[in-house]
Each structure stands twice: as structure tokens, then as C-alpha cells.
XYZ file of C-alpha atoms in Angstrom:
625
model
C 138.827 112.860 78.469
C 135.924 113.276 80.912
C 136.656 109.862 82.437
C 140.305 110.807 82.994
C 139.291 114.030 84.716
C 136.866 112.156 86.951
C 139.371 109.502 87.953
C 141.991 112.149 88.715
C 139.491 114.050 90.869
C 138.593 110.895 92.781
C 142.161 110.515 93.966
C 142.163 113.956 95.518
C 138.789 114.052 97.076
C 132.185 110.154 99.792
C 130.671 107.354 99.856
C 128.984 106.144 102.972
C 130.009 102.970 104.642
C 127.574 100.436 105.963
C 127.497 100.044 109.707
C 126.538 97.369 112.193
C 122.995 96.262 113.042
C 121.199 96.353 109.686
C 117.466 97.023 109.670
C 115.823 94.313 107.559
C 112.623 92.320 107.532
C 112.367 88.534 107.260
C 110.753 88.743 103.830
C 114.313 89.302 102.509
C 113.545 92.566 100.702
C 116.943 93.927 101.799
C 115.448 97.237 102.940
C 118.603 98.230 104.808
C 119.589 101.772 105.723
C 123.105 102.223 104.346
C 123.692 105.864 105.334
C 125.994 105.676 108.352
C 124.729 108.726 110.245
C 121.070 108.065 109.464
C 121.382 104.487 110.723
C 122.827 105.643 114.024
C 119.963 108.080 114.571
C 116.853 106.256 113.346
C 115.196 106.541 116.770
C 112.198 108.856 116.613
C 112.459 109.551 112.881
C 109.888 108.793 110.173
C 111.620 106.886 107.382
C 110.366 105.562 104.069
C 112.847 103.290 102.311
C 112.174 102.806 98.611
C 112.481 99.058 98.077
C 115.222 97.628 95.827
C 112.496 96.176 93.578
C 110.859 99.575 93.089
C 114.255 101.140 92.387
C 115.003 98.482 89.772
C 111.596 98.925 88.120
C 112.245 102.680 87.877
C 115.900 102.463 86.824
C 115.035 103.808 83.357
C 113.447 106.902 84.895
C 114.657 110.117 86.493
C 114.348 110.546 90.238
C 111.603 113.167 89.907
C 109.411 110.517 88.262
C 110.146 107.923 90.950
C 109.258 110.322 93.793
C 105.944 111.322 92.211
C 104.410 108.106 93.558
C 105.534 108.808 97.149
C 102.771 110.321 99.294
C 105.300 111.897 101.668
C 106.791 114.013 98.870
C 105.204 116.812 96.838
C 106.793 117.107 93.376
C 106.389 120.234 91.247
C 107.514 119.658 87.672
C 107.297 121.913 84.603
C 107.783 119.075 82.115
C 109.194 115.529 82.040
C 112.966 115.706 82.425
C 112.768 119.448 83.071
C 113.032 121.469 86.250
C 111.498 119.522 89.137
C 111.668 120.279 92.848
C 110.296 118.490 95.883
C 108.979 119.560 99.269
C 107.731 117.796 102.371
C 105.289 118.450 105.188
C 103.863 121.667 103.777
C 107.149 123.584 103.558
C 109.258 124.764 100.604
C 111.725 122.857 98.443
C 114.521 124.873 100.098
C 113.476 123.220 103.386
C 114.232 119.724 102.071
C 117.886 118.743 102.350
C 119.159 116.280 99.722
C 122.192 114.231 100.712
C 124.303 112.195 98.300
C 126.402 109.808 100.386
C 125.969 112.231 103.288
C 126.922 115.401 101.361
C 124.280 118.106 100.813
C 123.434 118.764 97.141
C 121.361 121.920 97.686
C 122.417 124.744 95.381
C 124.359 127.649 96.843
C 122.514 129.979 94.468
C 118.860 128.991 94.957
C 118.913 126.364 97.780
C 117.153 123.858 95.523
C 117.908 120.530 93.851
C 116.629 119.676 90.374
C 115.419 116.082 90.676
C 114.843 116.053 86.919
C 118.621 115.819 86.496
C 119.231 112.795 88.757
C 119.090 109.340 87.123
C 117.633 106.597 89.318
C 120.189 104.281 87.655
C 122.935 106.058 89.634
C 121.379 105.436 93.066
C 121.479 102.245 95.160
C 119.177 103.421 97.928
C 116.621 106.208 98.380
C 115.410 107.009 101.895
C 112.764 109.663 102.489
C 113.163 111.022 106.015
C 110.163 113.096 107.029
C 110.632 115.869 109.562
C 113.476 118.229 110.299
C 116.793 117.497 111.933
C 119.144 120.409 111.399
C 121.403 119.344 114.273
C 122.325 116.186 112.362
C 122.152 117.281 108.731
C 122.659 121.046 108.765
C 121.000 123.933 106.942
C 117.817 123.200 104.995
C 116.775 120.067 106.926
C 113.498 121.589 108.178
C 110.724 119.717 106.346
C 112.728 116.566 105.743
C 115.756 114.964 104.140
C 116.106 112.765 101.061
C 119.095 110.433 101.303
C 120.659 109.143 98.074
C 123.299 106.526 98.754
C 125.665 104.263 96.840
C 126.875 100.908 98.123
C 129.886 98.946 96.946
C 130.753 95.791 98.868
C 133.936 93.742 98.763
C 134.327 90.118 97.697
C 131.516 89.862 95.106
C 133.515 89.397 91.884
C 132.649 90.818 88.466
C 129.163 92.001 87.522
C 127.649 94.291 84.938
C 124.486 95.501 83.278
C 123.483 97.131 79.995
C 120.014 98.629 79.678
C 118.173 100.235 76.769
C 114.618 101.558 76.646
C 112.502 103.672 74.307
C 109.216 105.409 74.918
C 106.629 107.949 73.909
C 107.520 111.334 72.410
C 111.071 110.451 71.419
C 112.183 109.102 74.792
C 115.378 107.052 74.812
C 117.288 105.887 77.871
C 120.614 104.019 77.905
C 122.426 102.784 81.003
C 125.500 100.644 81.585
C 127.520 99.665 84.624
C 130.400 97.361 85.515
C 131.660 96.358 88.940
C 134.794 94.556 90.010
C 134.721 93.511 93.668
C 137.782 91.831 95.126
C 138.737 91.039 98.695
C 140.446 94.372 99.308
C 139.327 96.600 96.448
C 136.073 97.214 94.582
C 135.553 99.520 91.576
C 132.300 100.485 89.897
C 131.579 102.500 86.742
C 128.103 103.670 85.678
C 127.093 105.512 82.524
C 123.758 106.873 81.347
C 122.320 108.925 78.519
C 118.715 109.968 77.996
C 116.845 112.286 75.659
C 113.274 113.106 74.673
C 111.481 115.481 72.329
C 108.536 115.874 74.733
C 106.205 116.946 71.927
C 103.176 115.590 73.762
C 99.594 116.710 73.310
C 98.373 119.779 75.218
C 95.220 121.853 75.422
C 96.554 125.303 74.569
C 94.768 128.640 74.304
C 96.510 129.282 70.959
C 95.083 126.001 69.620
C 98.438 124.262 69.194
C 97.953 120.594 69.921
C 101.556 119.747 70.848
C 103.988 120.928 73.486
C 106.893 122.907 72.061
C 110.402 123.749 73.255
C 110.455 120.968 75.868
C 113.314 118.819 74.549
C 116.044 117.581 76.871
C 119.186 115.482 76.693
C 121.518 114.540 79.522
C 124.276 112.070 80.179
C 126.753 111.273 82.893
C 129.300 108.977 84.496
C 129.781 107.863 88.087
C 132.899 106.185 89.438
C 132.987 104.577 92.888
C 135.838 102.790 94.634
C 136.063 100.971 97.966
C 139.472 100.143 99.382
C 140.201 98.039 102.491
C 143.451 99.683 103.574
C 143.801 97.500 106.669
C 141.479 95.345 108.709
C 140.304 98.500 110.518
C 140.584 101.148 107.789
C 138.409 101.647 104.748
C 138.425 104.331 102.065
C 135.543 105.056 99.696
C 135.794 107.521 96.788
C 132.957 108.656 94.521
C 132.972 110.900 91.471
C 129.901 111.989 89.512
C 130.068 114.031 86.313
C 127.131 115.039 84.149
C 126.165 117.260 81.201
C 122.684 118.348 80.209
C 120.631 120.441 77.791
C 117.113 121.551 78.722
C 114.564 123.620 76.870
C 111.963 125.597 78.823
C 108.422 124.939 77.568
C 105.871 127.760 77.395
C 102.769 127.995 79.515
C 99.648 126.745 77.777
C 98.519 130.390 77.547
C 101.644 131.409 75.602
C 102.290 130.941 71.908
C 106.018 130.314 71.980
C 109.203 129.939 73.990
C 112.840 129.715 72.964
C 114.489 129.536 76.399
C 117.079 126.857 77.124
C 120.126 126.118 79.225
C 123.281 124.033 79.183
C 124.309 122.655 82.553
C 127.239 120.624 83.785
C 128.509 119.460 87.131
C 131.431 117.542 88.589
C 131.099 116.163 92.104
C 133.900 114.345 93.869
C 133.976 113.040 97.414
C 135.787 110.631 99.696
C 135.311 109.035 103.081
C 137.820 107.356 105.356
C 136.482 105.181 108.160
C 138.679 103.666 110.844
C 138.314 101.862 114.169
C 140.780 102.278 117.002
C 139.858 100.337 120.118
C 136.601 101.936 121.344
C 136.677 104.858 118.931
C 135.424 104.969 115.343
C 136.500 107.768 113.051
C 134.716 109.093 109.949
C 136.371 111.733 107.796
C 134.634 113.061 104.678
C 135.712 115.550 102.064
C 133.878 116.788 98.993
C 134.326 119.236 96.142
C 131.404 120.173 93.860
C 131.497 122.364 90.757
C 128.340 123.353 88.839
C 128.087 125.388 85.633
C 124.981 126.708 83.876
C 124.508 128.778 80.716
C 120.977 130.179 80.430
C 119.797 131.643 77.127
C 116.621 133.452 76.146
C 117.491 134.650 72.623
C 117.102 138.390 72.195
C 116.214 138.875 75.857
C 118.738 137.425 78.302
C 122.074 135.632 78.453
C 123.446 134.603 81.836
C 126.240 132.358 83.063
C 126.580 130.833 86.532
C 129.341 128.875 88.276
C 129.296 127.589 91.842
C 131.944 125.813 93.878
C 131.230 124.013 97.134
C 133.823 122.376 99.339
C 133.223 120.422 102.510
C 135.389 118.739 105.126
C 133.817 116.790 107.962
C 135.364 114.750 110.739
C 133.669 112.873 113.543
C 134.726 110.576 116.350
C 132.296 108.031 117.818
C 133.345 106.850 121.282
C 131.760 103.698 122.700
C 131.156 104.434 126.369
C 129.417 101.150 127.124
C 127.590 98.342 125.332
C 124.586 100.585 124.729
C 125.844 104.159 124.710
C 128.061 106.278 122.479
C 129.290 109.845 122.525
C 129.940 111.614 119.244
C 131.776 114.811 118.423
C 132.492 116.348 115.056
C 133.451 119.409 113.083
C 132.232 120.470 109.673
C 133.774 123.151 107.495
C 131.947 124.314 104.344
C 133.080 126.764 101.692
C 130.730 128.188 99.041
C 131.547 130.409 96.101
C 129.371 131.639 93.242
C 129.954 133.853 90.245
C 127.009 134.896 88.121
C 126.040 137.393 85.455
C 123.299 138.409 87.899
C 125.698 139.241 90.769
C 127.839 142.387 90.910
C 130.915 140.246 91.634
C 131.879 136.780 92.840
C 130.498 135.911 96.278
C 131.771 133.445 98.846
C 130.812 132.161 102.266
C 132.512 130.137 105.017
C 130.423 127.966 107.323
C 132.286 126.071 110.055
C 130.186 124.079 112.533
C 130.624 121.939 115.621
C 128.376 118.989 116.484
C 128.003 116.956 119.675
C 125.703 113.958 120.127
C 124.862 111.171 122.562
C 123.085 107.902 121.777
C 121.718 105.255 124.121
C 120.168 101.834 123.511
C 119.171 99.158 125.996
C 120.598 95.670 125.536
C 117.258 94.229 124.367
C 116.510 97.141 122.051
C 113.369 98.070 123.952
C 114.407 101.687 124.389
C 116.555 103.960 122.257
C 117.251 107.670 122.566
C 119.558 110.315 121.144
C 120.344 113.976 121.677
C 122.466 116.239 119.499
C 123.420 119.888 119.278
C 124.981 121.945 116.475
C 126.435 125.443 116.289
C 127.354 126.959 112.918
C 129.120 130.190 112.043
C 128.410 132.043 108.793
C 131.357 134.240 107.842
C 132.086 134.566 111.556
C 128.510 135.285 112.682
C 126.651 132.690 114.723
C 123.579 131.099 113.164
C 120.762 129.823 115.405
C 121.966 126.985 117.610
C 120.115 123.839 116.630
C 119.382 120.726 118.622
C 117.451 117.497 118.377
C 116.130 114.930 120.861
C 114.551 111.641 119.797
C 113.402 108.443 121.423
C 111.835 105.094 120.635
C 110.133 102.881 123.224
C 108.780 99.359 122.767
C 105.342 99.218 124.388
C 104.403 95.660 123.432
C 105.973 93.062 121.146
C 105.886 94.687 117.703
C 104.439 98.003 118.986
C 106.707 101.046 119.361
C 106.187 104.654 120.375
C 108.602 107.199 118.951
C 109.047 110.938 119.193
C 111.353 113.689 118.046
C 111.745 117.387 118.882
C 114.185 119.633 117.043
C 115.201 123.177 116.299
C 116.144 123.734 112.653
C 117.338 126.473 110.322
C 118.139 127.473 106.741
C 120.731 129.995 105.644
C 119.666 132.426 102.857
C 120.697 131.483 99.338
C 123.081 133.642 97.325
C 120.218 134.679 95.029
C 118.344 135.976 98.085
C 121.409 137.870 99.273
C 123.188 139.157 96.178
C 120.944 139.286 93.083
C 121.861 142.590 91.425
C 119.378 145.313 92.370
C 117.074 142.896 94.138
C 119.065 140.881 96.704
C 119.073 141.701 100.401
C 122.436 141.096 102.154
C 120.830 141.770 105.566
C 118.639 138.669 105.528
C 118.621 136.449 108.618
C 118.510 132.644 108.529
C 115.088 131.070 108.686
C 114.636 129.084 111.882
C 111.949 127.129 113.652
C 110.927 124.108 115.653
C 109.606 120.711 114.697
C 107.830 118.060 116.750
C 106.675 114.571 115.869
C 104.988 111.723 117.710
C 104.536 108.338 116.064
C 103.230 104.859 116.756
C 104.542 101.889 114.750
C 103.336 98.305 114.650
C 105.176 95.387 113.049
C 103.924 91.811 112.811
C 105.837 88.988 111.104
C 104.987 85.299 110.986
C 105.647 82.497 108.492
C 106.462 84.715 105.525
C 103.796 87.325 106.321
C 104.605 90.920 107.232
C 102.287 93.703 108.364
C 103.716 97.139 109.073
C 101.594 100.082 110.237
C 103.213 103.464 110.847
C 101.311 106.548 112.033
C 102.541 109.973 113.058
C 101.362 113.460 113.965
C 103.707 116.366 113.282
C 104.048 120.101 113.840
C 106.446 122.677 112.349
C 106.776 126.392 113.067
C 109.125 128.462 110.904
C 109.975 132.125 111.569
C 111.937 134.642 109.506
C 110.550 132.914 106.401
C 112.149 134.590 103.385
C 109.575 136.036 100.999
C 110.134 138.106 97.869
C 107.941 141.226 98.120
C 107.390 144.333 95.967
C 109.342 147.406 97.017
C 108.407 150.183 94.661
C 109.104 148.951 91.133
C 111.290 145.997 92.176
C 110.943 142.832 94.236
C 113.264 142.137 97.162
C 113.457 139.275 99.688
C 112.499 140.009 103.292
C 112.301 138.061 106.572
C 108.595 138.720 107.040
C 106.704 135.464 107.244
C 105.752 133.004 109.949
C 104.459 129.602 108.837
C 102.689 126.892 110.786
C 102.597 123.420 109.261
C 100.909 120.514 111.014
C 99.259 117.276 110.079
C 99.135 113.503 110.279
C 100.309 110.598 108.139
C 99.820 106.859 107.955
C 101.607 104.088 106.067
C 100.494 100.456 105.817
C 102.498 97.661 104.205
C 101.351 94.055 103.945
C 103.414 91.304 102.280
C 102.979 87.579 101.954
C 105.757 85.335 100.720
C 105.083 81.792 99.536
C 108.203 79.997 98.343
C 109.594 82.422 95.745
C 106.413 84.439 95.242
C 105.679 87.674 97.084
C 102.340 89.510 97.025
C 102.315 92.955 98.581
C 100.232 96.070 99.178
C 101.439 99.546 100.199
C 99.045 102.291 101.331
C 100.009 105.831 102.377
C 98.021 108.900 103.319
C 99.005 112.407 104.354
C 97.030 115.376 105.702
C 98.896 118.696 105.906
C 97.582 122.054 107.030
C 100.249 124.628 106.157
C 99.245 128.233 106.805
C 100.635 131.751 106.829
C 100.612 132.984 110.435
C 102.257 136.360 109.797
C 100.727 139.098 111.910
C 98.716 141.506 109.768
C 99.014 139.351 106.630
C 96.087 139.579 104.215
C 96.266 135.793 103.769
C 96.765 134.870 107.429
C 95.378 131.425 108.144
C 95.211 130.434 104.478
C 96.864 127.362 102.980
C 100.246 128.091 101.380
C 100.492 127.970 97.568
C 101.225 124.554 96.012
C 100.843 122.756 99.359
C 98.045 120.153 99.045
C 96.076 119.339 102.183
C 95.570 115.751 101.066
C 97.921 113.284 99.427
C 97.700 109.550 99.098
C 99.246 106.613 97.299
C 98.568 102.921 96.875
C 100.469 100.105 95.217
C 99.859 96.407 94.718
C 102.534 94.104 93.382
C 103.292 90.484 92.611
C 106.859 89.234 92.377
C 108.063 85.760 91.416
C 111.343 84.263 90.299
C 110.302 84.674 86.645
C 108.275 87.882 86.478
C 106.853 90.796 88.477
C 104.036 93.287 88.029
C 103.300 96.452 89.985
C 100.420 98.892 89.824
C 100.849 102.235 91.630
C 98.284 104.997 92.061
C 98.770 108.441 93.597
C 96.351 111.222 94.532
C 97.213 114.902 94.976
C 94.531 117.190 96.338
C 93.621 120.751 95.470
C 96.530 123.212 95.474
C 96.106 126.961 95.668
C 98.525 128.933 93.517
C 97.703 132.569 94.345
C 95.178 132.755 97.142
C 92.461 130.507 98.480
C 90.257 131.532 95.544
C 92.525 130.253 92.751
C 93.501 126.609 92.644
C 94.638 123.686 90.540
C 92.257 120.751 90.431
C 93.111 117.507 92.260
C 94.517 114.707 90.132
C 95.009 110.952 90.316
C 97.759 109.220 88.360
C 98.145 105.472 87.817
C 101.084 103.525 86.420
C 101.814 99.875 85.771
C 105.193 98.148 85.349
C 105.660 94.594 84.073
C 108.998 92.798 83.866
C 110.243 89.287 83.196
C 113.305 87.622 84.690
C 115.285 85.264 82.458
C 118.101 83.383 84.177
C 121.128 81.943 82.402
C 124.423 80.447 83.515
C 126.253 83.652 82.560
C 123.726 86.136 83.981
C 120.220 87.244 83.112
C 117.928 89.239 80.893
C 115.088 91.499 82.065
C 112.598 92.707 79.449
C 110.278 95.346 80.892
C 107.427 97.648 79.903
C 105.525 100.409 81.682
C 102.523 102.645 81.141
C 102.385 105.936 83.002
C 99.254 108.014 83.509
C 97.401 104.891 82.430
C 93.974 106.515 82.910
C 94.929 109.377 80.551
C 94.361 112.231 83.032
C 94.847 115.868 82.046
C 96.712 117.520 84.943
C 99.239 120.155 85.972
C 101.721 120.247 88.833
C 102.554 123.921 88.209
C 99.922 126.355 86.995
C 99.979 126.699 83.212
C 102.427 123.886 82.471
C 100.736 120.862 80.927
C 102.081 117.362 81.530
C 101.715 114.314 79.251
C 98.666 112.145 78.955
C 99.200 108.371 78.728
C 102.799 107.390 77.895
C 104.549 104.102 77.148
C 108.063 102.806 77.675
C 109.655 99.426 76.897
C 113.177 98.114 77.179
C 115.519 95.320 78.119
C 118.318 94.939 80.644
C 121.091 92.354 80.177
C 123.259 91.522 83.183
C 126.112 89.199 84.083
C 127.705 88.137 87.333
C 126.243 88.596 90.812
C 123.445 91.158 90.962
C 122.060 92.772 94.077
């Protein structure tokens, strides 16, 4: 029944279509940006593309677990598979836009995205874009954007995969997919189901030695279709449906918890792309529905339902061999009904976008400029803009820069929560600047990539919940200054079919409250580490691969600069074999997470597992990417 509903929805409602000039290295790792808009505007932006190998090695994990090893991203998780949010560059999770095939997934109610509900198995590419760009990607793109994209090419025949893994504390993960790819039509189906008891060991003040009430189960289906309507017209449809059950574990200082929720969503989207002489057209539409039932027996029962619709059209006019002019409109509709609102609330957000892009014939200089104006129920939001450039200084050495004005509209919880919300809130807005220097050297199967950047973000009208008598209400009271520097080094050597590689990343972020008269002015914001780092070393051959990854998260204050969580370092190792047969292949794999058995917390009071194990096997047939 669910499959029928999904297929019906697909006919009425994104995928993103690959565009010209792929960005790939000669080591053949296929690190290609597939998001159409992101590819057109890579100049001046800091991008981290998660490699296809790393995605495959984490395909039995949730996206929150994959991103934990990325230095550019700060993950705050209450338990494995539970509520997990991410932030970048010292700002909040609401300042990180999350785009699925170009459509924003941020919740209308709380402006967040739960990465603990997204299976890596459903994603073909993950790109972490650091730094804001509200003119391109809209509200919430202040600290950065995480792009989740699906690809489905034509002319590749039949292929499929079945995967099963089991792990510590009752973990089970099942995935299956099948793809038919003809000359004019391609169809793909993916399924997943995962569950875990999460009864791992904890150090609790009530002397219980196991975590309680942390069980989860979730499953879903994704359907994608690509249709070549003519030689110049292509249609892509995507539908994603999912159900989940999550228990809320207690803090280590509490003796019990019985909270849980049921959640479900159905997301459907479509994109039509066409070329007419010197003009390319992209038209997207999307319809998202999310439901949640929260229960705290004897205390609270609440139900929530949100609907989000989006229609976007853009025309890309080729003015000359190296310059294009782009214009577009975007219309968004949001509606939410909740036990915690006095009545159903809705919001209309039309926007107009104009952009210009220039590139010299030899690629030595690239630049773009864009501007965006959005209306919120008829009232103008801050006008946003972005200017970026990239200049080749020497062979392999490039200077890049980006300046932007960005914004975030208040969430419905901020505006309408019964007795607490503030309907007079203004959008948060601010400016971001970045200057980077990149070096790339490639010769005879060897690659060395060094990327460095300094960044600065200022955000005003920051929404903060503050006490007002006996209740808490949100107010536009805070000014935040986030600045820092980052560096990424990648070295790879390929000999025949063997690749040896090293990735190193480091991030320094100073993120402070600059509100006039604030008692904590100049202090680091809660849960924003000054120092983060990651390192990985890997060996990949035709027959097997092994990867060791290590991440470091520095001290995080959770109340003031006198109360903090200790730094922690987490290591993981993944080993897999590749067995090749005439009909396909088999991939046994095993992983150990938190291999050094560290006791740590991402959120104060919520213990996370010590050393865990997972093992499984993937069986595939046909052509695999």
C-alpha cells in the first residue's frame, strides 16, 4: 500500500540533474559534484565531498554517524539513532541548510533536521559546503549547507544490491535496491530497515549499568525515475517515505524515562530540465508531509503535522562562451498544526533570484554574483546577496573568496508556541566572509590537495529564548561573532589498482556572544568547540580495503565558561573484502567504532556507547557505481 501511494505521488510532483564540466581528479575517485546549482557556483566556496568509497563503507549507518568523522561539522547526538543535529562554523543547527536534491529539508516547526533519521544507503552524494550563501539557497544557509543528492543515469542496464548487517546492542540493518536503466528511462527502488535496543553500558548516578529507554526502529522506501522525454528534455521524479519509532533516553542523573515518539514523512519532488538554443530551463516542484506523535505517559501527549510545498523555476541564458545570466522565482508554502499551537498556522514565502556567472576560456578566473529578495506573508525579508571569485595564481594554486549577506526566518515554534511564542520576531540576518587558498598537485597517479581558509560571520537579531516572569519567550536580542580558520590536506597514491591515501582536517572556531550588556559577552557559545580535527588513512585494492578514521572534538561549554564537557577523541576502523563474480559481487565487511573505548558525551548528561562492533555482507549484481 505504501509503495502504491509513493508511486502515485511521484507522478504528481526532484532530483537534480548532472551538468557539464564535472569536477574530478585523475585518481578516478569520481568525486563529482552532482547538484546542478552548486556546480554552477563552486567559485569561492569551501566544499568537502564525501568520497564514494567512504559512503559505501558507511552505507549500513545513519547519516549522523557518517558526519561525526567530518571536522567541518559539529554533531550533537542524544543517543545512537536518536535525535541528532549538526552545526557548522560556530553557529546553530538552524543556521545549516540541508538540501535533498536541491529542496530544503529544514523543519517548519523547529528549523532543524534530524540526521539520525536519514539512512546513508539512500544517498548517492554528500557535499558539505562551509559558509553561508542565502542568496543561492535561501533561509537558514548562514553557517553552511549540506547537500544530499541522488543520481540515476541512463543506459546502464539492470543492477541491484541486498545488504544485511548486525551489531552491538541489538543493532540490525537491512538494505536493498534495484535499478533498471534503459536508453530513455531509468527507475530505481531502495528499501531499508534498522533497529537497535541501545542498552549499552553507562556510568549513572543511580548505579544502573545499562542505558534504558533508548530503543529505535525505522524503515523507508525511496523511488527515483529519470525520463529522457526528448533529446533536450529530461524529467526526474523522486519519492521518499519513511516511518520511525524512537524512545528518549534519560540523562545519566535520572532514574527513568518513558518518553517516545512515532514519526512518519512522505516527500515527493520532480524536476524538469530543458535546453532551448542558448537558454536552459530548470523547473522543480516538491511536496513534503511530516507527522509526529510525541508521548510522555501521564505527563504529555502531543501531535504535530507539517506540510511544505515548493515551486521553483529558473532560466539560465548563455550570453557568451564564458558568461551566463540566471533568473528565477521560488514560491514556498508552509503549514503546521500542533497540539502546542492555538490553531493551524501557515506561511507564504515567494522569492525572486538573479545571478551572473563568468569564467575565462582557460579557467584561470571565475566569478559570480547573485541577489535574492523574499517576501514572508507579504512582508519583505532582508535582501540577500553573494559575490564569489576564484583566481589561478600559479599552476595548481588558486585564491578564492566569498562575501554574502544571509538570513533565517523564525520557526513556527518560535512564533506560535501556545503561551510562549512571539509572533513579532524578526528574521535573523548577518554577513559572512571567507578567503581561501587551494593547492592541487597531480602527477603519475599521485595527488596532493591542500585547502586553507579564514572565515568570519556576524549574525544579528539572533533568536534566544529568555525568561519573562514565570515563562520563557523567544526574543531578537543577541549578536554573535563567529570567526576562525580551517585546513584540509589530502594525499593519495595510486599504483595499478591499489590506492593509499591520507586525509587530515583541522578547524579553529571562536564563536562569541557580542550582545551589548550581556553578562556572557565575549564568551564562547555553548556546544561550540574551539578546536576540531580529523584524520584518516586508508588502503584500497581490487580485492579489499581498510580505513582507519580518528576525530577530535575540543572542550565545549554548556552553560557558561565555567561549566564544560571534556574533549574527546574517537577512532573507528572499517575492513571490507571485494569478491567478483560473472554475475556481480559480494562484499563482506566489519567495523569497530569507538575502538579505544572512550567514555564521552556530545550533549551534557547523555552517555554514548563505548566500543561497538558491526559486521555484514552486501551482495550485488549488474553494473555498480
